[in-house]
CSV table of N, CA, C and O in Angstrom, one decimal:
chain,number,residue,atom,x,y,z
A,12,UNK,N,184.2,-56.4,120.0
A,12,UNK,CA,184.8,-56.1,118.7
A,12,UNK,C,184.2,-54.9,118.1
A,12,UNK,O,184.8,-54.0,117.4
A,13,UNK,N,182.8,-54.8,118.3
A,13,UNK,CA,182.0,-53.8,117.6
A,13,UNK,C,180.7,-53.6,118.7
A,13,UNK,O,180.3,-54.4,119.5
A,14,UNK,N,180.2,-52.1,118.5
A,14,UNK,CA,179.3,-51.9,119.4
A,14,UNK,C,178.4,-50.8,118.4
A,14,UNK,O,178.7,-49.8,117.9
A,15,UNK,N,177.1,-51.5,118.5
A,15,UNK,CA,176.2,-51.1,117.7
A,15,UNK,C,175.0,-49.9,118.4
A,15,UNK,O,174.6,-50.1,119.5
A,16,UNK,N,174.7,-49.1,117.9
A,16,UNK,CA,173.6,-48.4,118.8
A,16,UNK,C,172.5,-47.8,117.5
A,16,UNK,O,172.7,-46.9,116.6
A,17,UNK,N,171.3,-48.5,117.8
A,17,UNK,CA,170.3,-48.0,116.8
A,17,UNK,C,169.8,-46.3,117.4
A,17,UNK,O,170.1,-45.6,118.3
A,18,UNK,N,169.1,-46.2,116.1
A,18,UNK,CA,168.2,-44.7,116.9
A,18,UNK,C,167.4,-44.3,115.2
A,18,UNK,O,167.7,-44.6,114.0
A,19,UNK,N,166.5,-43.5,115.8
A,19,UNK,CA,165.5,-43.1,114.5
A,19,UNK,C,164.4,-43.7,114.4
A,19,UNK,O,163.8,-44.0,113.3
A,20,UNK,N,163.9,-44.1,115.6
A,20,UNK,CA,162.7,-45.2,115.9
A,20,UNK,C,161.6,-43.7,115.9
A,20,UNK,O,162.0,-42.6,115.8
A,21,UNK,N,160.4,-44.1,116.0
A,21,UNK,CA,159.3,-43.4,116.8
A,21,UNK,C,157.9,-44.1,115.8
A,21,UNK,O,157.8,-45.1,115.2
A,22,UNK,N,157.0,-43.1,116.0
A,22,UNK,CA,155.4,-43.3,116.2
A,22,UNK,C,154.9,-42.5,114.7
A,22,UNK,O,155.0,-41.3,114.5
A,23,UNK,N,154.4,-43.6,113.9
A,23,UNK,CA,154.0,-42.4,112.9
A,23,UNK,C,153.4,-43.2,111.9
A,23,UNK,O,153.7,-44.4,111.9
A,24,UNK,N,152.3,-42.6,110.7
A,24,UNK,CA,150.9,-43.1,110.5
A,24,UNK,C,151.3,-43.7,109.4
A,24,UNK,O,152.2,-43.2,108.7
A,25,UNK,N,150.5,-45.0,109.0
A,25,UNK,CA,150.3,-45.7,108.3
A,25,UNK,C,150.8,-44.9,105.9
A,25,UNK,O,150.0,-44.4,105.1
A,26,UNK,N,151.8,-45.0,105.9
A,26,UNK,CA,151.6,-44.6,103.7
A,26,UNK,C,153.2,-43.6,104.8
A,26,UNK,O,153.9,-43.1,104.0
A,27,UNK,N,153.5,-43.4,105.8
A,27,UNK,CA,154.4,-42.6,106.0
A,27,UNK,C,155.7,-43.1,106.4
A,27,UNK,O,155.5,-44.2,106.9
A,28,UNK,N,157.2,-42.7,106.3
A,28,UNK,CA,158.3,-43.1,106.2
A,28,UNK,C,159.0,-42.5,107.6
A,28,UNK,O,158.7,-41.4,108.2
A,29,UNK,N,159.9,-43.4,108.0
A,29,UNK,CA,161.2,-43.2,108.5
A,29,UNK,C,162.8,-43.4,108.2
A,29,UNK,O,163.1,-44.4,107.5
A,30,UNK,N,163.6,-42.8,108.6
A,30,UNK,CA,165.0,-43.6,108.7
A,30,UNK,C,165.7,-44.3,109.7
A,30,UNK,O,165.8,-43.4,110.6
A,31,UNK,N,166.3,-45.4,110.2
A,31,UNK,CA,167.0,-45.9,111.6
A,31,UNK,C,168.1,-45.9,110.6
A,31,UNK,O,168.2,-46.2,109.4
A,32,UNK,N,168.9,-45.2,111.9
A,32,UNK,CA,170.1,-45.3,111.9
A,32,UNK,C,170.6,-46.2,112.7
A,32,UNK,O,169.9,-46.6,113.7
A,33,UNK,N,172.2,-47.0,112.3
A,33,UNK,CA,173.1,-47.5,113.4
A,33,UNK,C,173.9,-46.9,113.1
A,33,UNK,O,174.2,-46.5,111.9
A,34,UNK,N,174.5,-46.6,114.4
A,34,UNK,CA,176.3,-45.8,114.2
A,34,UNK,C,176.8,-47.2,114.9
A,34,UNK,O,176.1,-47.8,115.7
A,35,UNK,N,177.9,-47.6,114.6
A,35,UNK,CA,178.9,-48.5,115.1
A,35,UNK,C,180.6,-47.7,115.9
A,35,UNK,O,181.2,-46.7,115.4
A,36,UNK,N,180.8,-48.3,116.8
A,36,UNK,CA,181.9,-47.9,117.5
A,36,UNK,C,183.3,-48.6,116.9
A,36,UNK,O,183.2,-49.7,116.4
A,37,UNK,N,184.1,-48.2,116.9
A,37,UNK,CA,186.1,-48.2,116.6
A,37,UNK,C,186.3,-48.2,115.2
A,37,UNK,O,185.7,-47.4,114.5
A,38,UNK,N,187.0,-49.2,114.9
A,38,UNK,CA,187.5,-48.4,113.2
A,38,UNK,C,187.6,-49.5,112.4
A,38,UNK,O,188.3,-49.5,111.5
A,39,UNK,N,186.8,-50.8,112.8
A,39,UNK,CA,186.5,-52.1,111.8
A,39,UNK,C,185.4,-52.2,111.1
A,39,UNK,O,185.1,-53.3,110.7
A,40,UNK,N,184.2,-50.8,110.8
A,40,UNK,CA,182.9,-51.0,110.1
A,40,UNK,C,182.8,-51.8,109.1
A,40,UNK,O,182.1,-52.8,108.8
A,41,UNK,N,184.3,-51.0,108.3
A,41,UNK,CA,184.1,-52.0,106.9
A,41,UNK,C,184.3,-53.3,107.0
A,41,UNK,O,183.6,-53.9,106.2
A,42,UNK,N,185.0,-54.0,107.7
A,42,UNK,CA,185.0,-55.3,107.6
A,42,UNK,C,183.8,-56.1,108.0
A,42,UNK,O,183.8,-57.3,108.0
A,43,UNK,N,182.7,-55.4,108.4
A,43,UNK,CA,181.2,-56.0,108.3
A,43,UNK,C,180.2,-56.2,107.4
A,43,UNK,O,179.9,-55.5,106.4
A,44,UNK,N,179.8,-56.8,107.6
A,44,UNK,CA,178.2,-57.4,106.5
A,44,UNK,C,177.7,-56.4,107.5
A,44,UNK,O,178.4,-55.9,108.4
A,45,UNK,N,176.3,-56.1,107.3
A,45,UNK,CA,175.5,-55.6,108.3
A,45,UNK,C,174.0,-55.9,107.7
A,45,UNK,O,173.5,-55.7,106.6
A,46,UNK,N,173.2,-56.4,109.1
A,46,UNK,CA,171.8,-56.7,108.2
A,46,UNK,C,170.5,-55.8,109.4
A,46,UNK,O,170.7,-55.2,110.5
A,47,UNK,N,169.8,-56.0,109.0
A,47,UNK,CA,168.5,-55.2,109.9
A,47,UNK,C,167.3,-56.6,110.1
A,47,UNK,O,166.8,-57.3,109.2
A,48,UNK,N,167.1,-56.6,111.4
A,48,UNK,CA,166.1,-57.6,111.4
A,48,UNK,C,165.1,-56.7,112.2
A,48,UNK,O,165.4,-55.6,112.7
A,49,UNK,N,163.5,-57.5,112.5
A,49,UNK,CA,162.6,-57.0,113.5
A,49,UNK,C,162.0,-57.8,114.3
A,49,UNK,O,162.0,-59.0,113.8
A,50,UNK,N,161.2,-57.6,115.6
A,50,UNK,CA,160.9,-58.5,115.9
A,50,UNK,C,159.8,-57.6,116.8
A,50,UNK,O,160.2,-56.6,117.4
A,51,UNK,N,157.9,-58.3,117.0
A,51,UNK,CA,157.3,-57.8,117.4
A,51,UNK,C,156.4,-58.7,118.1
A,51,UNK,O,155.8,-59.5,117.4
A,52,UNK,N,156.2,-58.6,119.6
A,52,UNK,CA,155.9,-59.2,120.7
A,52,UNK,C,154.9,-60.5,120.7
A,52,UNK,O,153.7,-60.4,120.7
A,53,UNK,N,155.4,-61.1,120.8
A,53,UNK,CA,154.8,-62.7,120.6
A,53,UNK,C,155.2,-63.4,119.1
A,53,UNK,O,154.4,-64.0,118.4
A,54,UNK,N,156.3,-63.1,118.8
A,54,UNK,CA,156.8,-63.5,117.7
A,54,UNK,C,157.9,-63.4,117.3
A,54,UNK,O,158.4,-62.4,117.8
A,55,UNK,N,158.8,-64.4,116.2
A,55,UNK,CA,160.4,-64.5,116.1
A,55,UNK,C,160.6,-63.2,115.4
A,55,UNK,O,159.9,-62.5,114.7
A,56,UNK,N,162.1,-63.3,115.7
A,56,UNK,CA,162.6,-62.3,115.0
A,56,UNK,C,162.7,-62.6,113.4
A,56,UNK,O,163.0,-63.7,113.0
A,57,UNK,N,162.4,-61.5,112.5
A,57,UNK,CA,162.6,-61.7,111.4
A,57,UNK,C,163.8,-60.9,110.7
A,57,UNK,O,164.3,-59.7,110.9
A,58,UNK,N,164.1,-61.5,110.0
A,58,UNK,CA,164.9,-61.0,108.7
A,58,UNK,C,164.0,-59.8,107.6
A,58,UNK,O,163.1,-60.1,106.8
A,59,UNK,N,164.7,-58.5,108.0
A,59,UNK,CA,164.6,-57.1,106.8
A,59,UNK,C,165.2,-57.1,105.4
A,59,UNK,O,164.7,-57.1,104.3
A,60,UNK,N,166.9,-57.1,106.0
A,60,UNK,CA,168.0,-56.4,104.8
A,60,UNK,C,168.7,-56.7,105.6
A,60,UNK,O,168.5,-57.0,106.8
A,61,UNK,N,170.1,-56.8,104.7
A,61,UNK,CA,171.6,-57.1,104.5
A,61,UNK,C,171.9,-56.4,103.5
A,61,UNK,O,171.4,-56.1,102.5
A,62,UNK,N,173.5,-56.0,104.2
A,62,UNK,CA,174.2,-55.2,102.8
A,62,UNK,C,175.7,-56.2,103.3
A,62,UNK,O,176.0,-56.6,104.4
A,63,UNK,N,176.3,-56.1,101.9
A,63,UNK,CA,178.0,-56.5,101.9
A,63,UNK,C,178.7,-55.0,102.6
A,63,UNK,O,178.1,-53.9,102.8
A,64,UNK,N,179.9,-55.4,102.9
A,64,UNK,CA,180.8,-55.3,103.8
A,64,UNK,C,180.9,-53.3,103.3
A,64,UNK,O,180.7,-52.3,103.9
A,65,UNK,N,181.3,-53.8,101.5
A,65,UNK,CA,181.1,-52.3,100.6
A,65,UNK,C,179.9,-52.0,100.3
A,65,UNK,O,180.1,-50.9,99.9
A,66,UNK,N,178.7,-52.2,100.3
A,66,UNK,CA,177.7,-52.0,99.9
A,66,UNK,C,177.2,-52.4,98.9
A,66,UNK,O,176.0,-52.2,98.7
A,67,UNK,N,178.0,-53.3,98.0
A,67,UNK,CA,177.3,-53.5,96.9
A,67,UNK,C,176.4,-54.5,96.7
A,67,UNK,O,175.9,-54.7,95.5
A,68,UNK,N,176.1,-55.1,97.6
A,68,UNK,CA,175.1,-56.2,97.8
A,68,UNK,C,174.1,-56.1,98.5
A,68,UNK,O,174.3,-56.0,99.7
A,69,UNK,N,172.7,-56.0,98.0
A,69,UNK,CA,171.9,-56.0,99.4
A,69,UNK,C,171.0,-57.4,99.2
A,69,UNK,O,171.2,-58.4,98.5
A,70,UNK,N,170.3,-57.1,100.0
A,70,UNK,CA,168.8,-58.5,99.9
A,70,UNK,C,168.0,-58.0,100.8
A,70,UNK,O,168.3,-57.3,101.7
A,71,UNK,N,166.8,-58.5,100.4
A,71,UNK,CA,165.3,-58.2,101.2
A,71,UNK,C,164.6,-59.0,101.5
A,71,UNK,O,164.6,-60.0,100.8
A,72,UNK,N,163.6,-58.7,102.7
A,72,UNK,CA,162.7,-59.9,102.8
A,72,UNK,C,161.2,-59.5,101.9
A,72,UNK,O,160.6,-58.4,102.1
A,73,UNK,N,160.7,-60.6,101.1
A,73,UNK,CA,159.5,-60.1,100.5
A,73,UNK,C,158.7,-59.1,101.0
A,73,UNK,O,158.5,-58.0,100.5
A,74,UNK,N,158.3,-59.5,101.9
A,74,UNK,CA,157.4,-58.1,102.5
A,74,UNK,C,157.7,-56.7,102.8
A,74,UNK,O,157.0,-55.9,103.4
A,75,UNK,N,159.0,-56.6,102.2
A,75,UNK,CA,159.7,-54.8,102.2
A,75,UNK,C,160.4,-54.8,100.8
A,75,UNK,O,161.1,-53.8,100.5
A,76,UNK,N,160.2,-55.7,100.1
A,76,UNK,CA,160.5,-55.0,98.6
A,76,UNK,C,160.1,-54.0,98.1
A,76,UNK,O,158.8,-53.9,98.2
A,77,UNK,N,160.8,-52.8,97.5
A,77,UNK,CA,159.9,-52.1,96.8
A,77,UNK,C,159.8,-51.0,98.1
A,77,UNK,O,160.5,-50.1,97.6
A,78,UNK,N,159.5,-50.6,99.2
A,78,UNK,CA,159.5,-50.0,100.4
A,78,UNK,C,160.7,-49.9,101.1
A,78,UNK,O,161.2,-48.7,101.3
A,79,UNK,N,161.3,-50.6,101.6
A,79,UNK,CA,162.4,-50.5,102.4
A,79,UNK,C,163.9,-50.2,101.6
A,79,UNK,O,164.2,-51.0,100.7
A,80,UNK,N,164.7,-49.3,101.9
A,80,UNK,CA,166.4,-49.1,101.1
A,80,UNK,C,167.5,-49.5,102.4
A,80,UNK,O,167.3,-49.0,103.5
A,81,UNK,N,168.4,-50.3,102.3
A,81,UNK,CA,169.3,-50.7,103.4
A,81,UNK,C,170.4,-49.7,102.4
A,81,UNK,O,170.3,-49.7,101.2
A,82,UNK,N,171.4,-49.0,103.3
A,82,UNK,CA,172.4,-48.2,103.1
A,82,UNK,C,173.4,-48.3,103.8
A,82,UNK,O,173.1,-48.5,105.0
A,83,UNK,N,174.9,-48.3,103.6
A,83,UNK,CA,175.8,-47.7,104.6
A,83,UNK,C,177.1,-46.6,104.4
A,83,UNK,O,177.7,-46.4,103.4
A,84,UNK,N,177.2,-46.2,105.1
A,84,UNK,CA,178.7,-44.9,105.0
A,84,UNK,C,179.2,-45.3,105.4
A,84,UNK,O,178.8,-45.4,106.6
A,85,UNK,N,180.7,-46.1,105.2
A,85,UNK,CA,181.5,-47.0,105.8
A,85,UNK,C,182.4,-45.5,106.4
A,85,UNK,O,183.1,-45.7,107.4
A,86,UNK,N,182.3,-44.1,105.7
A,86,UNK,CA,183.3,-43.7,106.4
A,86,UNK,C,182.8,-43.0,107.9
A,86,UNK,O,183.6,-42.8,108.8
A,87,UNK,N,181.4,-42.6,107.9
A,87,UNK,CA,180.4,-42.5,109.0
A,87,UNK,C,180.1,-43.8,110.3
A,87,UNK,O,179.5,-43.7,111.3
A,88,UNK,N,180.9,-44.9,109.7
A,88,UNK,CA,180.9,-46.2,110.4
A,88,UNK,C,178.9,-46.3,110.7
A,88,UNK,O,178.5,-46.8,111.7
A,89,UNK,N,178.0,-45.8,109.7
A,89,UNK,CA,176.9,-45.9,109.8
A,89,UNK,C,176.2,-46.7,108.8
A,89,UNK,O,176.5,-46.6,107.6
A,90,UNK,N,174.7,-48.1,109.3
A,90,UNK,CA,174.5,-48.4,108.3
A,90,UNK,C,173.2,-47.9,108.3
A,90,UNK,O,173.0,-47.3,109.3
A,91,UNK,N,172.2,-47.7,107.3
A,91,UNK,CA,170.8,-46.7,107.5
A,91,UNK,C,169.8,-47.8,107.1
A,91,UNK,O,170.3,-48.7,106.4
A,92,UNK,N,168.7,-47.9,107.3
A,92,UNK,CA,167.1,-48.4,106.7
A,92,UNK,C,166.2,-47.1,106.7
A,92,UNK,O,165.8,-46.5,107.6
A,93,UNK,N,166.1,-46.8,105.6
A,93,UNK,CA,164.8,-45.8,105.1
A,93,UNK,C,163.7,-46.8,104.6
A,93,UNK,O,163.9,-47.6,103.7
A,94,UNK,N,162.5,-46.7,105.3
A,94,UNK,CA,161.3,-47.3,105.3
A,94,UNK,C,160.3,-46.1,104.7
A,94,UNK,O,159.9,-45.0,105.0
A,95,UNK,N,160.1,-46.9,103.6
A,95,UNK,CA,158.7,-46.0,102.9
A,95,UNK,C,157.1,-46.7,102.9
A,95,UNK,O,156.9,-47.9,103.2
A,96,UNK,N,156.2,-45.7,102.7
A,96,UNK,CA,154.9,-46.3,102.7
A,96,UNK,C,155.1,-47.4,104.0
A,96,UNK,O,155.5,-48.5,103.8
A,97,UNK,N,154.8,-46.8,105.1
A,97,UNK,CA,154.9,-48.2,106.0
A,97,UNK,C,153.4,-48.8,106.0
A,97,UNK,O,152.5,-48.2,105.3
A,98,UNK,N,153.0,-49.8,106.9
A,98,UNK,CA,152.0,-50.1,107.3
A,98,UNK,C,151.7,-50.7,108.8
A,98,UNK,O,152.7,-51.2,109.3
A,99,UNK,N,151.1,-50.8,109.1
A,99,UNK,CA,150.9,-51.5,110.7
A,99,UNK,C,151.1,-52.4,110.7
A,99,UNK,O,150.8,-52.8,111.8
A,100,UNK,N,151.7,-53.7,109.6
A,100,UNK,CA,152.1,-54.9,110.1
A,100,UNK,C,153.8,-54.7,110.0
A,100,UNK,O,154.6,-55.7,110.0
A,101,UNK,N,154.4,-53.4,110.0
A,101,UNK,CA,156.1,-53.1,110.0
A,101,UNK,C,156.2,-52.3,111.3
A,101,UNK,O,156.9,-51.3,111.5
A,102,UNK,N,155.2,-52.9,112.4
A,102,UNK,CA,155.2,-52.1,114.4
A,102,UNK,C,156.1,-54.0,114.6
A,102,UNK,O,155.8,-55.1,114.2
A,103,UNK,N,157.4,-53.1,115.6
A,103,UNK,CA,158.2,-53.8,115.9
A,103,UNK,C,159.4,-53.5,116.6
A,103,UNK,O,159.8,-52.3,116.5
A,104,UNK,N,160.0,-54.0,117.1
A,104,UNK,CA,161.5,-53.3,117.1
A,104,UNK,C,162.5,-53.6,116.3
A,104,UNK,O,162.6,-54.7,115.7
A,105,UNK,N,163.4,-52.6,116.2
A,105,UNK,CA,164.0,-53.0,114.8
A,105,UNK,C,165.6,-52.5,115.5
A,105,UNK,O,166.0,-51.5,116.2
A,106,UNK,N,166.2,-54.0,114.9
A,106,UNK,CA,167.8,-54.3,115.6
A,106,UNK,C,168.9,-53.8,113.9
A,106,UNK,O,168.8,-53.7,112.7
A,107,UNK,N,169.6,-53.8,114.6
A,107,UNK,CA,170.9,-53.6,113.4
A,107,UNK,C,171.7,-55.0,114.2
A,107,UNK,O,171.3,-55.4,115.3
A,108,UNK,N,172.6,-55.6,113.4
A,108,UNK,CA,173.7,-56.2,113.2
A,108,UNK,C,174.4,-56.6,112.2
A,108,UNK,O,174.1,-56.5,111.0
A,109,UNK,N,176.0,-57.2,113.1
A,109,UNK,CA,177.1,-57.3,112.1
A,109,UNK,C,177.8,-58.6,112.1
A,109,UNK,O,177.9,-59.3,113.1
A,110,UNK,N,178.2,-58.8,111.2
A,110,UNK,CA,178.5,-60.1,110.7
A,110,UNK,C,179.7,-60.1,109.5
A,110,UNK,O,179.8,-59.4,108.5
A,111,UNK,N,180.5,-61.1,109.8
A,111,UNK,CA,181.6,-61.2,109.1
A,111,UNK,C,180.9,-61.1,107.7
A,111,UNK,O,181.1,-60.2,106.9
A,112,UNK,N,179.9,-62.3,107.5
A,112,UNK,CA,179.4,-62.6,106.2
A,112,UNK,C,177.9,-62.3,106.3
A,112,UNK,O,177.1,-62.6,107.2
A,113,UNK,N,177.8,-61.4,104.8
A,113,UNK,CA,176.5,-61.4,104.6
A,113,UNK,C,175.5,-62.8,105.0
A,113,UNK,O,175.8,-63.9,104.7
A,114,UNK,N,174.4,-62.4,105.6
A,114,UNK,CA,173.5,-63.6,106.3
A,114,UNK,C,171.8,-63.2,106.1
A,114,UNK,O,171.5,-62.1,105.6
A,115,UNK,N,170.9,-63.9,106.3
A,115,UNK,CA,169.0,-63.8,106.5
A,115,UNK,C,169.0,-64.2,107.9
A,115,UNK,O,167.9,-63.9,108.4
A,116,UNK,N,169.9,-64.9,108.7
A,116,UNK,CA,169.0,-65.6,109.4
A,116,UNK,C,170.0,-65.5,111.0
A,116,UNK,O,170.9,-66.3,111.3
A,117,UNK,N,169.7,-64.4,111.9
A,117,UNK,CA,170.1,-63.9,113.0
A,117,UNK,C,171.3,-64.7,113.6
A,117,UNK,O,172.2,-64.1,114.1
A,118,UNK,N,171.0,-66.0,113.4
A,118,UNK,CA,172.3,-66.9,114.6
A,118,UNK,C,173.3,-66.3,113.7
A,118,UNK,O,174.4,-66.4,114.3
A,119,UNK,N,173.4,-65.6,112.6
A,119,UNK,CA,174.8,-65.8,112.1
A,119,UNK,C,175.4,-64.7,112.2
A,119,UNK,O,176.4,-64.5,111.6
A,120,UNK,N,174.8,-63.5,113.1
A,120,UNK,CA,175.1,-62.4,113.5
A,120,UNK,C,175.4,-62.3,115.0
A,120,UNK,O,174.5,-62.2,115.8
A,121,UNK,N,176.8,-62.4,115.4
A,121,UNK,CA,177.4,-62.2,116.5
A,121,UNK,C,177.3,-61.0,117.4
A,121,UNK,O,177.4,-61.0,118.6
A,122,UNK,N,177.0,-60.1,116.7
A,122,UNK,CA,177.3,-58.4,117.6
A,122,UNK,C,175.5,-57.9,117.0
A,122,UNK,O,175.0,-58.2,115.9
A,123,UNK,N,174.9,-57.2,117.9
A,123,UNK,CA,173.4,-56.9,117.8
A,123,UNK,C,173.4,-55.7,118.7
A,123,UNK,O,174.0,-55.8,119.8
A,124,UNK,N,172.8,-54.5,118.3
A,124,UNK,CA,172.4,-53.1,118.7
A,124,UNK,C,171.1,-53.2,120.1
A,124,UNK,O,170.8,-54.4,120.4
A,125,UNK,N,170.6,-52.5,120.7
A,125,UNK,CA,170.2,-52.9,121.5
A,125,UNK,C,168.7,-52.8,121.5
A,125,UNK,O,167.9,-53.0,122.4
A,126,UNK,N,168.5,-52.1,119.7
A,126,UNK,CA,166.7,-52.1,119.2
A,126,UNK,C,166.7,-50.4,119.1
A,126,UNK,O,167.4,-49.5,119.6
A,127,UNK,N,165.5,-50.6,118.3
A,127,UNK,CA,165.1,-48.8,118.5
A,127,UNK,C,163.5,-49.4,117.7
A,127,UNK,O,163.5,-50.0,116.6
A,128,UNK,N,162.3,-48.9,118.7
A,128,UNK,CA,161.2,-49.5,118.6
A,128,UNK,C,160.5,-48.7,117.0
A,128,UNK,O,160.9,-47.6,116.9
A,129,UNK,N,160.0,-49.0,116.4
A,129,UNK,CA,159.0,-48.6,115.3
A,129,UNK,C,157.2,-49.1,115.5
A,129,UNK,O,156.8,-50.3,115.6
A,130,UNK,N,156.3,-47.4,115.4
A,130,UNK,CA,154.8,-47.9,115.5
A,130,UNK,C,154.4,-47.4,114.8
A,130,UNK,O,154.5,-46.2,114.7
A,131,UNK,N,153.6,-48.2,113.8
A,131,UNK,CA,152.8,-47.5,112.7
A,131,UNK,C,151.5,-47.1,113.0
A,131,UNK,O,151.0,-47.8,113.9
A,132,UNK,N,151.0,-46.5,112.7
A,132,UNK,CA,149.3,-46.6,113.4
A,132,UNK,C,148.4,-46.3,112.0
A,132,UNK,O,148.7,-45.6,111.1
A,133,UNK,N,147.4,-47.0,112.2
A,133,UNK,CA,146.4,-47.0,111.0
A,133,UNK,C,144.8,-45.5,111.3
A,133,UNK,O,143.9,-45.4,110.5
């Protein structure tokens, strides 16, 4: 139904920012929720951000309030995470997915990107 591809990953120092991008494939973006989770080796995946389908809804997980912005251009079929001030406990890889309905909690996301890695270094 939808084909997700992250990118905008890389290597970079602790108080400093990036953006990941997902671009999504065919012409049904808007009818997704879309959320960002991460997940870093020996450990579950967690829950980032979610946005509604229009954007007007987001949510976060405590530990990126205040730091992290979830965005999307429905007409770009793109959704964005700009990560500020990072720190070394945000080294992970970091997935996009989509979901009928806004969600926290991965089973409820059907279609998943294939990762694009993030390393903070101190």
């Amino acid at each position: 139904q939808v084909q997700l591809v992250e990118s905008g990953g890389g290597l970079v120092q602790a108080g400093g920012s990036l953006r990941l991008s997902c671009a999504a494939s065919g012409r049904t973006f808007s009818s997704y929720a879309m959320g960002w989770f991460r997940q870093a080796p020996a450990k579950e995946r967690d829950f980032v951000a979610s946005i509604s389908r229009g954007g007007g809804i987001t949510y976060y997980a405590d530990s990126v309030k205040g730091r992290f912005t979830i965005s999307r251009d429905n007409a770009k079929n793109t959704v964005y995470l700009q990560m500020n001030s990072l720190k070394p406990e945000d080294t992970a890889v970091y997935y996009c997915a989509a979901s009928s309905i806004a969600s926290t909690t991965w089973e409820a996301y059907p279609y998943w990107g294939q990762g694009t890695q993030v390393t903070v270094s101190s």
